[in-house]
mmCIF file of C-alpha atoms in Angstrom:
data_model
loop_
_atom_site.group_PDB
_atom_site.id
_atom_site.type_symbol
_atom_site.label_atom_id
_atom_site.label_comp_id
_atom_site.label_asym_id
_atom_site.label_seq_id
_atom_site.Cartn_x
_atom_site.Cartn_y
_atom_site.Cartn_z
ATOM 1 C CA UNK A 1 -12.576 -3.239 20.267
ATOM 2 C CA UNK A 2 -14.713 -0.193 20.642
ATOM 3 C CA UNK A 3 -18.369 -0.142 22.454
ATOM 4 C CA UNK A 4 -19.264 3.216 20.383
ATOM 5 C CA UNK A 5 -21.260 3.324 17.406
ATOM 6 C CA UNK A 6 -19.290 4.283 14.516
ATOM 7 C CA UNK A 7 -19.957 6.676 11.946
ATOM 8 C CA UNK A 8 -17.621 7.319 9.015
ATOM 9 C CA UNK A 9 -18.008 11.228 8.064
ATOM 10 C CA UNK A 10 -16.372 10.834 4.682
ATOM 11 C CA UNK A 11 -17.512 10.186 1.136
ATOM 12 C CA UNK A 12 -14.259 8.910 -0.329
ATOM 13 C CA UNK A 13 -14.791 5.158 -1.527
ATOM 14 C CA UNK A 14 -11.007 4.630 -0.244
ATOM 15 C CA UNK A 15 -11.778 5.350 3.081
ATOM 16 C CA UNK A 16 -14.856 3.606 3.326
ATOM 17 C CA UNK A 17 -12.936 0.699 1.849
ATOM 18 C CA UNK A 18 -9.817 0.931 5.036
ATOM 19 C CA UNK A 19 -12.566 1.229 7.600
ATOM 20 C CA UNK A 20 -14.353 -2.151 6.287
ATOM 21 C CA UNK A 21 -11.256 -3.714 6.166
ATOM 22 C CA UNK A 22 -10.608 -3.130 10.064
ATOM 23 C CA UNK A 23 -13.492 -5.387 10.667
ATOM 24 C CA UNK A 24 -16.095 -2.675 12.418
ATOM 25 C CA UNK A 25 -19.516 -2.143 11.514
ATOM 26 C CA UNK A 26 -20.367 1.534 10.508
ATOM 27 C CA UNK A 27 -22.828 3.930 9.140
ATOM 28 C CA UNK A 28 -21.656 6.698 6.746
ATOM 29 C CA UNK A 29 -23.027 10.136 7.219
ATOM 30 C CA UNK A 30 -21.652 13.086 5.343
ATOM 31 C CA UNK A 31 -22.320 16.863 4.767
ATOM 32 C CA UNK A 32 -20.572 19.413 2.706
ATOM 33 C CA UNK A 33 -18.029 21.442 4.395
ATOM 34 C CA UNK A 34 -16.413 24.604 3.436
ATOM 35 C CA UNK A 35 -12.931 23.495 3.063
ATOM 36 C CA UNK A 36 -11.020 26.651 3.438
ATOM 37 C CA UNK A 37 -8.458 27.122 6.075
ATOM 38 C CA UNK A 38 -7.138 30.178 7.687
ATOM 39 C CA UNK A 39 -3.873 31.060 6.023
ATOM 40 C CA UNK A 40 -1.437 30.722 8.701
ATOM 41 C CA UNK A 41 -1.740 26.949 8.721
ATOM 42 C CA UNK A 42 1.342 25.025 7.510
ATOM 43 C CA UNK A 43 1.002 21.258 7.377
ATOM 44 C CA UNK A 44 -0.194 18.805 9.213
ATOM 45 C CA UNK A 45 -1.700 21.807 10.752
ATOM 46 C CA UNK A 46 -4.024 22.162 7.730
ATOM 47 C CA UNK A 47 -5.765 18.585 7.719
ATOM 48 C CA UNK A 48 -5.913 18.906 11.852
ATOM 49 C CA UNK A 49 -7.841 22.120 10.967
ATOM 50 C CA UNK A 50 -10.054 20.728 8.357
ATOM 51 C CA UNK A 51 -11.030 17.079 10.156
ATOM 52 C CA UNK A 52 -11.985 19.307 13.444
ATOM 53 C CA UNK A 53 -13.865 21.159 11.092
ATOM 54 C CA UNK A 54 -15.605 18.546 9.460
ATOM 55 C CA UNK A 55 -16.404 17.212 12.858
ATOM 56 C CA UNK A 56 -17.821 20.282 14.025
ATOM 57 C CA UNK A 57 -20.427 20.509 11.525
ATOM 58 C CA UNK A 58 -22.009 17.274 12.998
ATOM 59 C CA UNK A 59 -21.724 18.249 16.647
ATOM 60 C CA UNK A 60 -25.300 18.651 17.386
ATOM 61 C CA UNK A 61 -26.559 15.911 15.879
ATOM 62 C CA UNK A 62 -25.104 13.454 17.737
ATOM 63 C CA UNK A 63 -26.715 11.200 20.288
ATOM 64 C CA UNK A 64 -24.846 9.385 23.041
ATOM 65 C CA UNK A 65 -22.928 6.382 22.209
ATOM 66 C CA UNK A 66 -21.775 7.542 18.626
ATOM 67 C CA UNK A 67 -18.136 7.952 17.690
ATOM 68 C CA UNK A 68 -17.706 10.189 14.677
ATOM 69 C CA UNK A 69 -14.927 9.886 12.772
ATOM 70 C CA UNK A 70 -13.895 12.810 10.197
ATOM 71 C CA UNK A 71 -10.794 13.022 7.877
ATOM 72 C CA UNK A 72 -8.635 14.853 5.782
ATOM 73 C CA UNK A 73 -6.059 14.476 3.446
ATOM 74 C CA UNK A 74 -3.370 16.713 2.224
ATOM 75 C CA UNK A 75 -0.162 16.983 0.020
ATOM 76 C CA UNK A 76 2.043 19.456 0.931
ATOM 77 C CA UNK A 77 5.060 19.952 -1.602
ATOM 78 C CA UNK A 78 7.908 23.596 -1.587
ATOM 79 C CA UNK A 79 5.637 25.055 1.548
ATOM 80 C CA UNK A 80 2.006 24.633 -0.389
ATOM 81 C CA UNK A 81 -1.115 22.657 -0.126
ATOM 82 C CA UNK A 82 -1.966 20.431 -3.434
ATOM 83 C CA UNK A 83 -5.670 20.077 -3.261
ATOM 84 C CA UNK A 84 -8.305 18.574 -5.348
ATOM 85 C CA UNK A 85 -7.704 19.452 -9.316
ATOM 86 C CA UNK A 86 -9.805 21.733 -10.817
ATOM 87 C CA UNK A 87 -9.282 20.319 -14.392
ATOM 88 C CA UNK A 88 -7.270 18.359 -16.395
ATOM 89 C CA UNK A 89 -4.264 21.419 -16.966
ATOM 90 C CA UNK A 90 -4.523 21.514 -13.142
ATOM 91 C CA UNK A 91 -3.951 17.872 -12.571
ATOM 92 C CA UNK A 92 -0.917 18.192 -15.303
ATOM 93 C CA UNK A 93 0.291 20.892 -13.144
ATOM 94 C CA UNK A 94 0.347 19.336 -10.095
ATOM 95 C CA UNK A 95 1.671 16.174 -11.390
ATOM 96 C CA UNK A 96 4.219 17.929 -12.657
ATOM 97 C CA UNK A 97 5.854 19.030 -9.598
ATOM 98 C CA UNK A 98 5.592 16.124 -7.592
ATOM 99 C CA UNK A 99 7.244 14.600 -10.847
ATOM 100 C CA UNK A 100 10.712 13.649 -9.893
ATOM 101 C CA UNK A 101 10.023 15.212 -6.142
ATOM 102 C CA UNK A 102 9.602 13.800 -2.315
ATOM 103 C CA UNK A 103 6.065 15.130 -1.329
ATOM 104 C CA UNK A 104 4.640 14.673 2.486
ATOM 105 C CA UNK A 105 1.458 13.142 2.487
ATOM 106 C CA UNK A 106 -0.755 14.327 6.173
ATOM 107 C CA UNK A 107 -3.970 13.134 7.165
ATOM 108 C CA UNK A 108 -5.484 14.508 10.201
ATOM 109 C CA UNK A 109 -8.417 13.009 12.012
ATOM 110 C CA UNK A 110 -11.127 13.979 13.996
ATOM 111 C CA UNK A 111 -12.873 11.369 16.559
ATOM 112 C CA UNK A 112 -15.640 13.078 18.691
ATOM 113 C CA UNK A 113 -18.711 12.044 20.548
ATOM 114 C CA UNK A 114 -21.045 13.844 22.636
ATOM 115 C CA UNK A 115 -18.160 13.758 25.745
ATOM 116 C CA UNK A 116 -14.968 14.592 23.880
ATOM 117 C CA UNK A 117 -13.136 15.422 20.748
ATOM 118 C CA UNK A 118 -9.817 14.249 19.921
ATOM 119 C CA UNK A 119 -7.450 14.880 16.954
ATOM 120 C CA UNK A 120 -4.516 13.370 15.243
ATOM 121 C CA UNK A 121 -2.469 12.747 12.139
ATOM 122 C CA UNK A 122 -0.083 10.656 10.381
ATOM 123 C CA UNK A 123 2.519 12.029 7.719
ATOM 124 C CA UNK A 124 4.054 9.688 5.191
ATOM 125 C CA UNK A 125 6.793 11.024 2.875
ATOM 126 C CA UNK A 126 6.253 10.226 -1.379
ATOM 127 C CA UNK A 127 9.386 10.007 -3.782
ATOM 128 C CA UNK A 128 7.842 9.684 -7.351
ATOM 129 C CA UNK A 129 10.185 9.588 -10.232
ATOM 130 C CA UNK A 130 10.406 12.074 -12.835
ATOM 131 C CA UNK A 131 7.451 10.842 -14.753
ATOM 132 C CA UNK A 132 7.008 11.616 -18.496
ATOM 133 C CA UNK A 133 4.591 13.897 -20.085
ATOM 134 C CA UNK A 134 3.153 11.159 -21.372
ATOM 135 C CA UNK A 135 2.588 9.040 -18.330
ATOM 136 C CA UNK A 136 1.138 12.377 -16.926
ATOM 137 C CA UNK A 137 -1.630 12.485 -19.634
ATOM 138 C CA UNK A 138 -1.923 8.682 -19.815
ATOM 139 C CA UNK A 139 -3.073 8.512 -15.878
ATOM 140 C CA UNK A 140 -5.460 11.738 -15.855
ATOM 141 C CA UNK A 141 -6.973 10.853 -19.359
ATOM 142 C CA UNK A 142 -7.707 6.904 -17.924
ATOM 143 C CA UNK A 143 -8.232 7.306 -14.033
ATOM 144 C CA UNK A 144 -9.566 11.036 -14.041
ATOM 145 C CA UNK A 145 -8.098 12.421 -10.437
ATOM 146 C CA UNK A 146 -10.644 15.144 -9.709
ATOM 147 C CA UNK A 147 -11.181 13.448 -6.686
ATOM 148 C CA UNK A 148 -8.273 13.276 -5.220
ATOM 149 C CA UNK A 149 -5.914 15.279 -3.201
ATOM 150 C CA UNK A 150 -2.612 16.338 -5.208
ATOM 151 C CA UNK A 151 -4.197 15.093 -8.716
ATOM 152 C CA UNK A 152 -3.235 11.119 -7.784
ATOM 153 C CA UNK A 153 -3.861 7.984 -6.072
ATOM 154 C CA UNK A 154 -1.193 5.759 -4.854
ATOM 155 C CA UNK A 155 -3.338 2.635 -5.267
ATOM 156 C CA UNK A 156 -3.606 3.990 -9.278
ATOM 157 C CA UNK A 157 -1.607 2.973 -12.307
ATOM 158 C CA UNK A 158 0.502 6.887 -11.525
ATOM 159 C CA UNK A 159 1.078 5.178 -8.120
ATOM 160 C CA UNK A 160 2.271 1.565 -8.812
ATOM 161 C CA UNK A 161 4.851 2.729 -12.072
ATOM 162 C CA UNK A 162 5.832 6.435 -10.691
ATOM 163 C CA UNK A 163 6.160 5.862 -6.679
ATOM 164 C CA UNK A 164 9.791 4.733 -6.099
ATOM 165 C CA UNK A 165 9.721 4.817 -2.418
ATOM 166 C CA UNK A 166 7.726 6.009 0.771
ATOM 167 C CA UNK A 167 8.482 6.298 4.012
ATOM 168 C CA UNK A 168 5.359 5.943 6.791
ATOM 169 C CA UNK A 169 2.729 4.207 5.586
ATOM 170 C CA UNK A 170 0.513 3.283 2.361
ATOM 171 C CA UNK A 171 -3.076 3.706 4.260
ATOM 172 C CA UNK A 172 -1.978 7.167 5.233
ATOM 173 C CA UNK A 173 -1.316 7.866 1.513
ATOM 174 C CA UNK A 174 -4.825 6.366 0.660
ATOM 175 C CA UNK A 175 -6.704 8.614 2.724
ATOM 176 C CA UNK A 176 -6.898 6.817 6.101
ATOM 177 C CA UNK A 177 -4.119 6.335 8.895
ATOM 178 C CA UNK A 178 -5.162 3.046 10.094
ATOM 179 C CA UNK A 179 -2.236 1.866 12.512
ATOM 180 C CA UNK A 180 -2.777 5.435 14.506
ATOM 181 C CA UNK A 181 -6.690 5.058 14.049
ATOM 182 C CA UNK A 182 -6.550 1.718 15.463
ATOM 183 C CA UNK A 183 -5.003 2.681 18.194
ATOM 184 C CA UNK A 184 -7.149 6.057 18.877
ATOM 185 C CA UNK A 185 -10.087 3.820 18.908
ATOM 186 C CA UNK A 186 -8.614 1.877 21.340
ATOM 187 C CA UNK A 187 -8.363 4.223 23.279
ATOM 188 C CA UNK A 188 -11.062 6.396 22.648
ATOM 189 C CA UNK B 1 4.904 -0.429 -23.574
ATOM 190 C CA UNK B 2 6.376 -3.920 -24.343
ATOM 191 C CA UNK B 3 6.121 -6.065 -27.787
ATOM 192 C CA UNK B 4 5.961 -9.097 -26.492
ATOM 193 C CA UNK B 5 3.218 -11.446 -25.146
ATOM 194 C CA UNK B 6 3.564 -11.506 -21.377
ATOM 195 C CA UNK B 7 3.512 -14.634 -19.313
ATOM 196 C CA UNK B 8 2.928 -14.579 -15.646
ATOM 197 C CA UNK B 9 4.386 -17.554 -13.612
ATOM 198 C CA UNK B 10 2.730 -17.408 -10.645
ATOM 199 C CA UNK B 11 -0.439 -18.501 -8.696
ATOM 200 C CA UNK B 12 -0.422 -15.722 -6.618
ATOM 201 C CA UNK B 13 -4.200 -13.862 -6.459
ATOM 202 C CA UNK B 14 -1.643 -10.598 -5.396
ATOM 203 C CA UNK B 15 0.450 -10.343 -8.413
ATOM 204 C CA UNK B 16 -2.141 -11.603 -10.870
ATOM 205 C CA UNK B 17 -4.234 -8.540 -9.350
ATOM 206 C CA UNK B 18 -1.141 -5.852 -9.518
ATOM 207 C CA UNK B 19 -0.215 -7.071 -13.345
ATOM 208 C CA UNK B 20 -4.037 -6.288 -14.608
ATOM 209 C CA UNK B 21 -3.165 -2.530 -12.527
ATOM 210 C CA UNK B 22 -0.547 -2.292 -15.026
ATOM 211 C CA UNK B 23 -3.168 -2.325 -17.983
ATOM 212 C CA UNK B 24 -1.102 -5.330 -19.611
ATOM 213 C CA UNK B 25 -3.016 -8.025 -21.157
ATOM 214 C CA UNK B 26 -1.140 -11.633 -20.069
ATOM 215 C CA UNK B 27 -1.352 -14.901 -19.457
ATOM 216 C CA UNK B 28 -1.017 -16.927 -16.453
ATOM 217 C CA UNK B 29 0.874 -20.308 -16.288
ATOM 218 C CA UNK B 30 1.986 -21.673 -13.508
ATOM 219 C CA UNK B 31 4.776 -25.124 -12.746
ATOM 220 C CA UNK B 32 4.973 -26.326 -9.251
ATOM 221 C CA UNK B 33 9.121 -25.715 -8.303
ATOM 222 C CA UNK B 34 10.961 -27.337 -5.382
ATOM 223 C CA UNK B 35 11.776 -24.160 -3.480
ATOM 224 C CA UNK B 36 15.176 -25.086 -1.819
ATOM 225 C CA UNK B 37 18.338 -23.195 -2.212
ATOM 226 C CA UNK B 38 21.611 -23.396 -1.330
ATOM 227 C CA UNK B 39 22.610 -22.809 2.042
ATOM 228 C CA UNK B 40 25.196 -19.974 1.626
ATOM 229 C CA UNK B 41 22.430 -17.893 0.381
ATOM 230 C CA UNK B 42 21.048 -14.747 2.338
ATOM 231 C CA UNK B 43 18.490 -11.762 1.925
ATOM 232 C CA UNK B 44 17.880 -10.892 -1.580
ATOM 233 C CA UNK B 45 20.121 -13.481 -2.739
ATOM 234 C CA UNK B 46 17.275 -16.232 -1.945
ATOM 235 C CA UNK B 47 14.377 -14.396 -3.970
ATOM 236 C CA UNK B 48 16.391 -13.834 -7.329
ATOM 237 C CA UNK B 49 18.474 -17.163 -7.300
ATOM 238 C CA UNK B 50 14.244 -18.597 -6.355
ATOM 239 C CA UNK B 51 12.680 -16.540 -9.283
ATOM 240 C CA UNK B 52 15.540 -18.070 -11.816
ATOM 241 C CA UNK B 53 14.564 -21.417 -10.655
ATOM 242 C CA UNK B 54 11.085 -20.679 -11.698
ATOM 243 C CA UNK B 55 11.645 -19.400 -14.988
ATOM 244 C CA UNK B 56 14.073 -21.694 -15.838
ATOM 245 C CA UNK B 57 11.195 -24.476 -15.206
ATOM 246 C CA UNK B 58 9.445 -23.191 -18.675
ATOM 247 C CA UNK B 59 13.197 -22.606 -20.483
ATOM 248 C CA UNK B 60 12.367 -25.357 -23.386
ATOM 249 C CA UNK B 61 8.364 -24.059 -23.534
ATOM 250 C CA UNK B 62 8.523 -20.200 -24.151
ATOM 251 C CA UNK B 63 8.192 -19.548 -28.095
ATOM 252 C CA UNK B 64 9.648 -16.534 -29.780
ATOM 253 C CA UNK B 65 8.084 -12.990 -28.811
ATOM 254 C CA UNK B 66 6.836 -14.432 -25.174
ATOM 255 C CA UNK B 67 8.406 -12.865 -21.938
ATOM 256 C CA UNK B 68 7.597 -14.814 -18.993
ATOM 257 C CA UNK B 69 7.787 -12.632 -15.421
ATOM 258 C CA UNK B 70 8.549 -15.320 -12.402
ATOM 259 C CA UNK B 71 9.131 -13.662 -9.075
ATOM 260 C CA UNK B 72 9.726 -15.118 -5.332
ATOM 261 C CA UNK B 73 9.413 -12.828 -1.991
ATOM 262 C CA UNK B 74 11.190 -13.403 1.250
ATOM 263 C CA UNK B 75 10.779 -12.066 4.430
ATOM 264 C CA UNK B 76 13.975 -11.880 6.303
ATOM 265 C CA UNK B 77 14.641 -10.986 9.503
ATOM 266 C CA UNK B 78 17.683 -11.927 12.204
ATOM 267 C CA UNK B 79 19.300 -13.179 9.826
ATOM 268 C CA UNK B 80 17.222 -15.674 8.680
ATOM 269 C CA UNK B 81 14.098 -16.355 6.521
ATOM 270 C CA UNK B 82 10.311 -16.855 7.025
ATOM 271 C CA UNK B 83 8.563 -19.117 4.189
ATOM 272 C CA UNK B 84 4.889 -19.964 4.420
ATOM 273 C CA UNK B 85 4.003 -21.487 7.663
ATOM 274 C CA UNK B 86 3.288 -24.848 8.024
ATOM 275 C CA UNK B 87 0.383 -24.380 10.580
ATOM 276 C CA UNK B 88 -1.248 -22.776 12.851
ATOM 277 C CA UNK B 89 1.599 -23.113 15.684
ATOM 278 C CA UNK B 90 4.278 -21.833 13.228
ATOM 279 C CA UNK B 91 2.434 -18.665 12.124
ATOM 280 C CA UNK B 92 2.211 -17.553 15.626
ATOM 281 C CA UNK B 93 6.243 -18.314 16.099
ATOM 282 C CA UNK B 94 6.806 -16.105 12.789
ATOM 283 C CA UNK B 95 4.206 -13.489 13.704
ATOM 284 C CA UNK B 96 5.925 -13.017 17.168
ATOM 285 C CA UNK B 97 9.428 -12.806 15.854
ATOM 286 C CA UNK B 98 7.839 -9.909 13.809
ATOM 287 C CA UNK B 99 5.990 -8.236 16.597
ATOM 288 C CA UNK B 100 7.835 -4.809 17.935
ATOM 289 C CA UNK B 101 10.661 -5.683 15.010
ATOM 290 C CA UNK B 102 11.977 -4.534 11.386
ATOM 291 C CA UNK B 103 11.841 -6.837 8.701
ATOM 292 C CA UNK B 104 12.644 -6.495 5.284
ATOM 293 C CA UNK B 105 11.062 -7.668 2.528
ATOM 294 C CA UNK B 106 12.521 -8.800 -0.774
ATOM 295 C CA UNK B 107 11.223 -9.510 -4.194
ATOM 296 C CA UNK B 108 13.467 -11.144 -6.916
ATOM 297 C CA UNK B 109 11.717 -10.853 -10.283
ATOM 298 C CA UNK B 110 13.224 -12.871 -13.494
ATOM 299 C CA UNK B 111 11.816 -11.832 -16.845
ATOM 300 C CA UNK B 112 13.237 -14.333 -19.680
ATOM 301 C CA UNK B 113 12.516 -14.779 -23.095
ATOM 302 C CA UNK B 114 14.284 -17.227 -25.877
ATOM 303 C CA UNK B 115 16.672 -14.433 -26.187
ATOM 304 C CA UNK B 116 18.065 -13.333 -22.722
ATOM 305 C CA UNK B 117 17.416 -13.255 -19.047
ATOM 306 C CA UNK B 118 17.135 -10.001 -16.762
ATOM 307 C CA UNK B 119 17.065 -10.362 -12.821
ATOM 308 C CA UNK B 120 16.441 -8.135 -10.641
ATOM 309 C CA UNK B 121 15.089 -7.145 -7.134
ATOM 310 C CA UNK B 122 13.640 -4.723 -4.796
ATOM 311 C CA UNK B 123 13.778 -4.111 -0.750
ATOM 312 C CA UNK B 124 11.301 -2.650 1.443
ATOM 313 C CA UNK B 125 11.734 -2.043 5.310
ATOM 314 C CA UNK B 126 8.547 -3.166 7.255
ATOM 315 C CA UNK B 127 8.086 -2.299 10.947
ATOM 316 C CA UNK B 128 5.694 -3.906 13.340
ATOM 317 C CA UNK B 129 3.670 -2.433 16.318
ATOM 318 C CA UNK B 130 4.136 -4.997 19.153
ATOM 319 C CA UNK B 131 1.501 -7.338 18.426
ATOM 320 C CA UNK B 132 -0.399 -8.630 21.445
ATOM 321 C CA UNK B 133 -1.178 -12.372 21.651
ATOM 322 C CA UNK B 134 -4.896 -12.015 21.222
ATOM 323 C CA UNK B 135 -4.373 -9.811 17.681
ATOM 324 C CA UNK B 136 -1.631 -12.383 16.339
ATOM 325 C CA UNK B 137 -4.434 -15.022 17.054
ATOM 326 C CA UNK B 138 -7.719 -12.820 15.836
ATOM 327 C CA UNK B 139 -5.530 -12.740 12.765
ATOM 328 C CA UNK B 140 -4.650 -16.505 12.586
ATOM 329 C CA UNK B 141 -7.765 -17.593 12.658
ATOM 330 C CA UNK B 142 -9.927 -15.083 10.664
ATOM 331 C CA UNK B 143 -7.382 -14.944 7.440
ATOM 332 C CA UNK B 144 -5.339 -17.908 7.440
ATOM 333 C CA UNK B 145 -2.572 -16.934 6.021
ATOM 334 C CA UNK B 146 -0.652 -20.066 4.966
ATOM 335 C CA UNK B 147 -0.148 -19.248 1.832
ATOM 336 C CA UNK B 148 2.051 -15.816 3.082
ATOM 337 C CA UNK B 149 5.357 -15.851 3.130
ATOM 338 C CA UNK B 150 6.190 -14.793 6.776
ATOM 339 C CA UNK B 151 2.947 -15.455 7.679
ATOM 340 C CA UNK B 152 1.489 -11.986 6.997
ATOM 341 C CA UNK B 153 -0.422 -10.034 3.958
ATOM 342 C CA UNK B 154 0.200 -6.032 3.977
ATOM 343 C CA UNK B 155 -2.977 -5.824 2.542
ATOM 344 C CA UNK B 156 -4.548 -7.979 5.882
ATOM 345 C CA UNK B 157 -6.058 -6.658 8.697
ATOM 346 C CA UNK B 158 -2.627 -7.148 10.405
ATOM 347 C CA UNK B 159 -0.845 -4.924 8.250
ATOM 348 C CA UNK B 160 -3.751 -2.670 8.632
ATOM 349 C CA UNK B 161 -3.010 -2.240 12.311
ATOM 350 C CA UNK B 162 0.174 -3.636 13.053
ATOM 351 C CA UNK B 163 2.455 -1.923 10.303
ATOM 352 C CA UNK B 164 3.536 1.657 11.620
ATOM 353 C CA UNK B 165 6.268 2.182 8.887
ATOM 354 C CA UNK B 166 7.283 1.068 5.845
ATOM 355 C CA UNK B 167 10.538 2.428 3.927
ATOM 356 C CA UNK B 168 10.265 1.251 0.377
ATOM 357 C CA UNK B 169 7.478 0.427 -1.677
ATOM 358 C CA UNK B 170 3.971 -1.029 -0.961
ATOM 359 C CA UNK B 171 3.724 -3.478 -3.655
ATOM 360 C CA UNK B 172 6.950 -5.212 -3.382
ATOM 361 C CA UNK B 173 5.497 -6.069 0.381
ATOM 362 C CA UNK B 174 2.523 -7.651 -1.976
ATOM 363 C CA UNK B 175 4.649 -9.511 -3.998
ATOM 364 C CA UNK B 176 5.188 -7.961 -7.237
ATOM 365 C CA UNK B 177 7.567 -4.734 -7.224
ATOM 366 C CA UNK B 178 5.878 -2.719 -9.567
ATOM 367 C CA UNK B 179 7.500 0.386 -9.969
ATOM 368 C CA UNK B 180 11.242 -1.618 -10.609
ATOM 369 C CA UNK B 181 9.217 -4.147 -13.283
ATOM 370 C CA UNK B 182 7.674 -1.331 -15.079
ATOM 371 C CA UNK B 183 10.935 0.056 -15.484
ATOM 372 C CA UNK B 184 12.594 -3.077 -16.602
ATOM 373 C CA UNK B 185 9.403 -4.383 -18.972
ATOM 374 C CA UNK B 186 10.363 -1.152 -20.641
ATOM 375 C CA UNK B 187 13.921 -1.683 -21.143
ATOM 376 C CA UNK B 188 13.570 -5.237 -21.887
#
């Protein structure tokens, strides 16, 4: 499907998981990025920023023949970004206003190569139910979300009793847009 | 979150693995059921009269204080329904009357104890890329999915990269419709 070598630029366990699943052999290489973002991104516009970004930080390093692929992950809820919880009252926070809410979920990606860069995303829209305080503290006490974008995962307890509906789809929401990544390799 | 001892009636490796998400503790037994129904019966009408049939198999066995959760999933599209496929030949007919098409998926769920019955269901709008002949085949052969009601697993390669939308929930494409049984385990 695609002559490249891949490398996977992430360390989330999720997305090493959807890349496995699409049958390709990889290599994982990460680094740790700044994640900050200059304010005037809205977003999709935000991930976009952050997967280039991500990218970017391997650019030298790589050798002909290697297709790096970067990612990132947002909520975006009432015009903000939910990011990664900084503790368990910010988890409860978050949770709190997705409770009962539709959130967009965006992932941009990054593939590049020593010839070319390109970037896309996929959005998928969340409708949780009002969830009870102590569903709240029952997920973040068991499953501990300090990983994960927005304080939850949809492939967690939170996301198989509190996620009514979405519209787009699940691998978007679990960190990796495989239908449009499929294709971009395809392509690539 | 529920009293009583919970019975699952079904073989499937999908549900069993979404009910242990759930943090319940159950028990799995499983009858073999004729899965006919009457003729004048469309969409989600086929799943819950199905998922009746099954738990009425184990009416005379269930013992005060056990609930027993059978389900049944349909895809339906055209007006008309795909079961498993009987071979090879017939998964390629289903998986091409999916290709570039909505389907909808529906789960009918019967919880029963000695005391009452509660039926219920849940939709969810699937949408296919076109598939091309070689990727309904790849699939075919590599996860033979006979056991798959319209010949497909969302959680297969196929849905991987052939699924571009979905409008409803994830798990009731698995097979178990989590966020509707949670809700009804609770009211039970």
């Amino acid at each position: 499907m695609n002559k490249h070598r891949i490398i996977l630029a992430s360390k989330s366990p999720r997305r090493q998981y959807l890349l496995k699943e699409l049958g390709l052999d990889f290599e994982i290489r990460t680094k740790d990025t700044d994640e900050s973002f200059p304010p005037g991104l809205v977003a999709e516009g935000i991930p976009l920023y952050l997967s280039r970004k991500k990218a970017l930080a391997f650019k030298n390093e790589l050798t002909p023949g290697e297709l790096l692929i970067a990612a990132d992950t947002v909520v975006w809820i009432n015009n903000q970004v939910l990011n990664k919880p900084v503790d368990h009252a910010d988890a409860v926070r978050m949770l709190k206003m997705l409770s009962g809410n539709m959130h967009q979920v965006f992932t941009g990606v990054c593939l590049s190569s020593t010839e070319k860069t390109v970037s896309f995303f996929a959005e998928t829209k969340v409708y949780f139910k009002p969830l009870t305080d102590q569903e709240i503290d029952h997920y973040i006490h068991h499953s501990k979300p300090f990983d994960k974008a927005g304080s939850y995962g949809a492939q967690d307890w939170i996301g198989l009793v509190g996620v009514k509906r979405i519209e787009g789809t699940y691998f978007n929401v679990m960190g990796l847009p495989m239908f449009e990544l499929y294709q971009e390799l395809q392509k690539f």
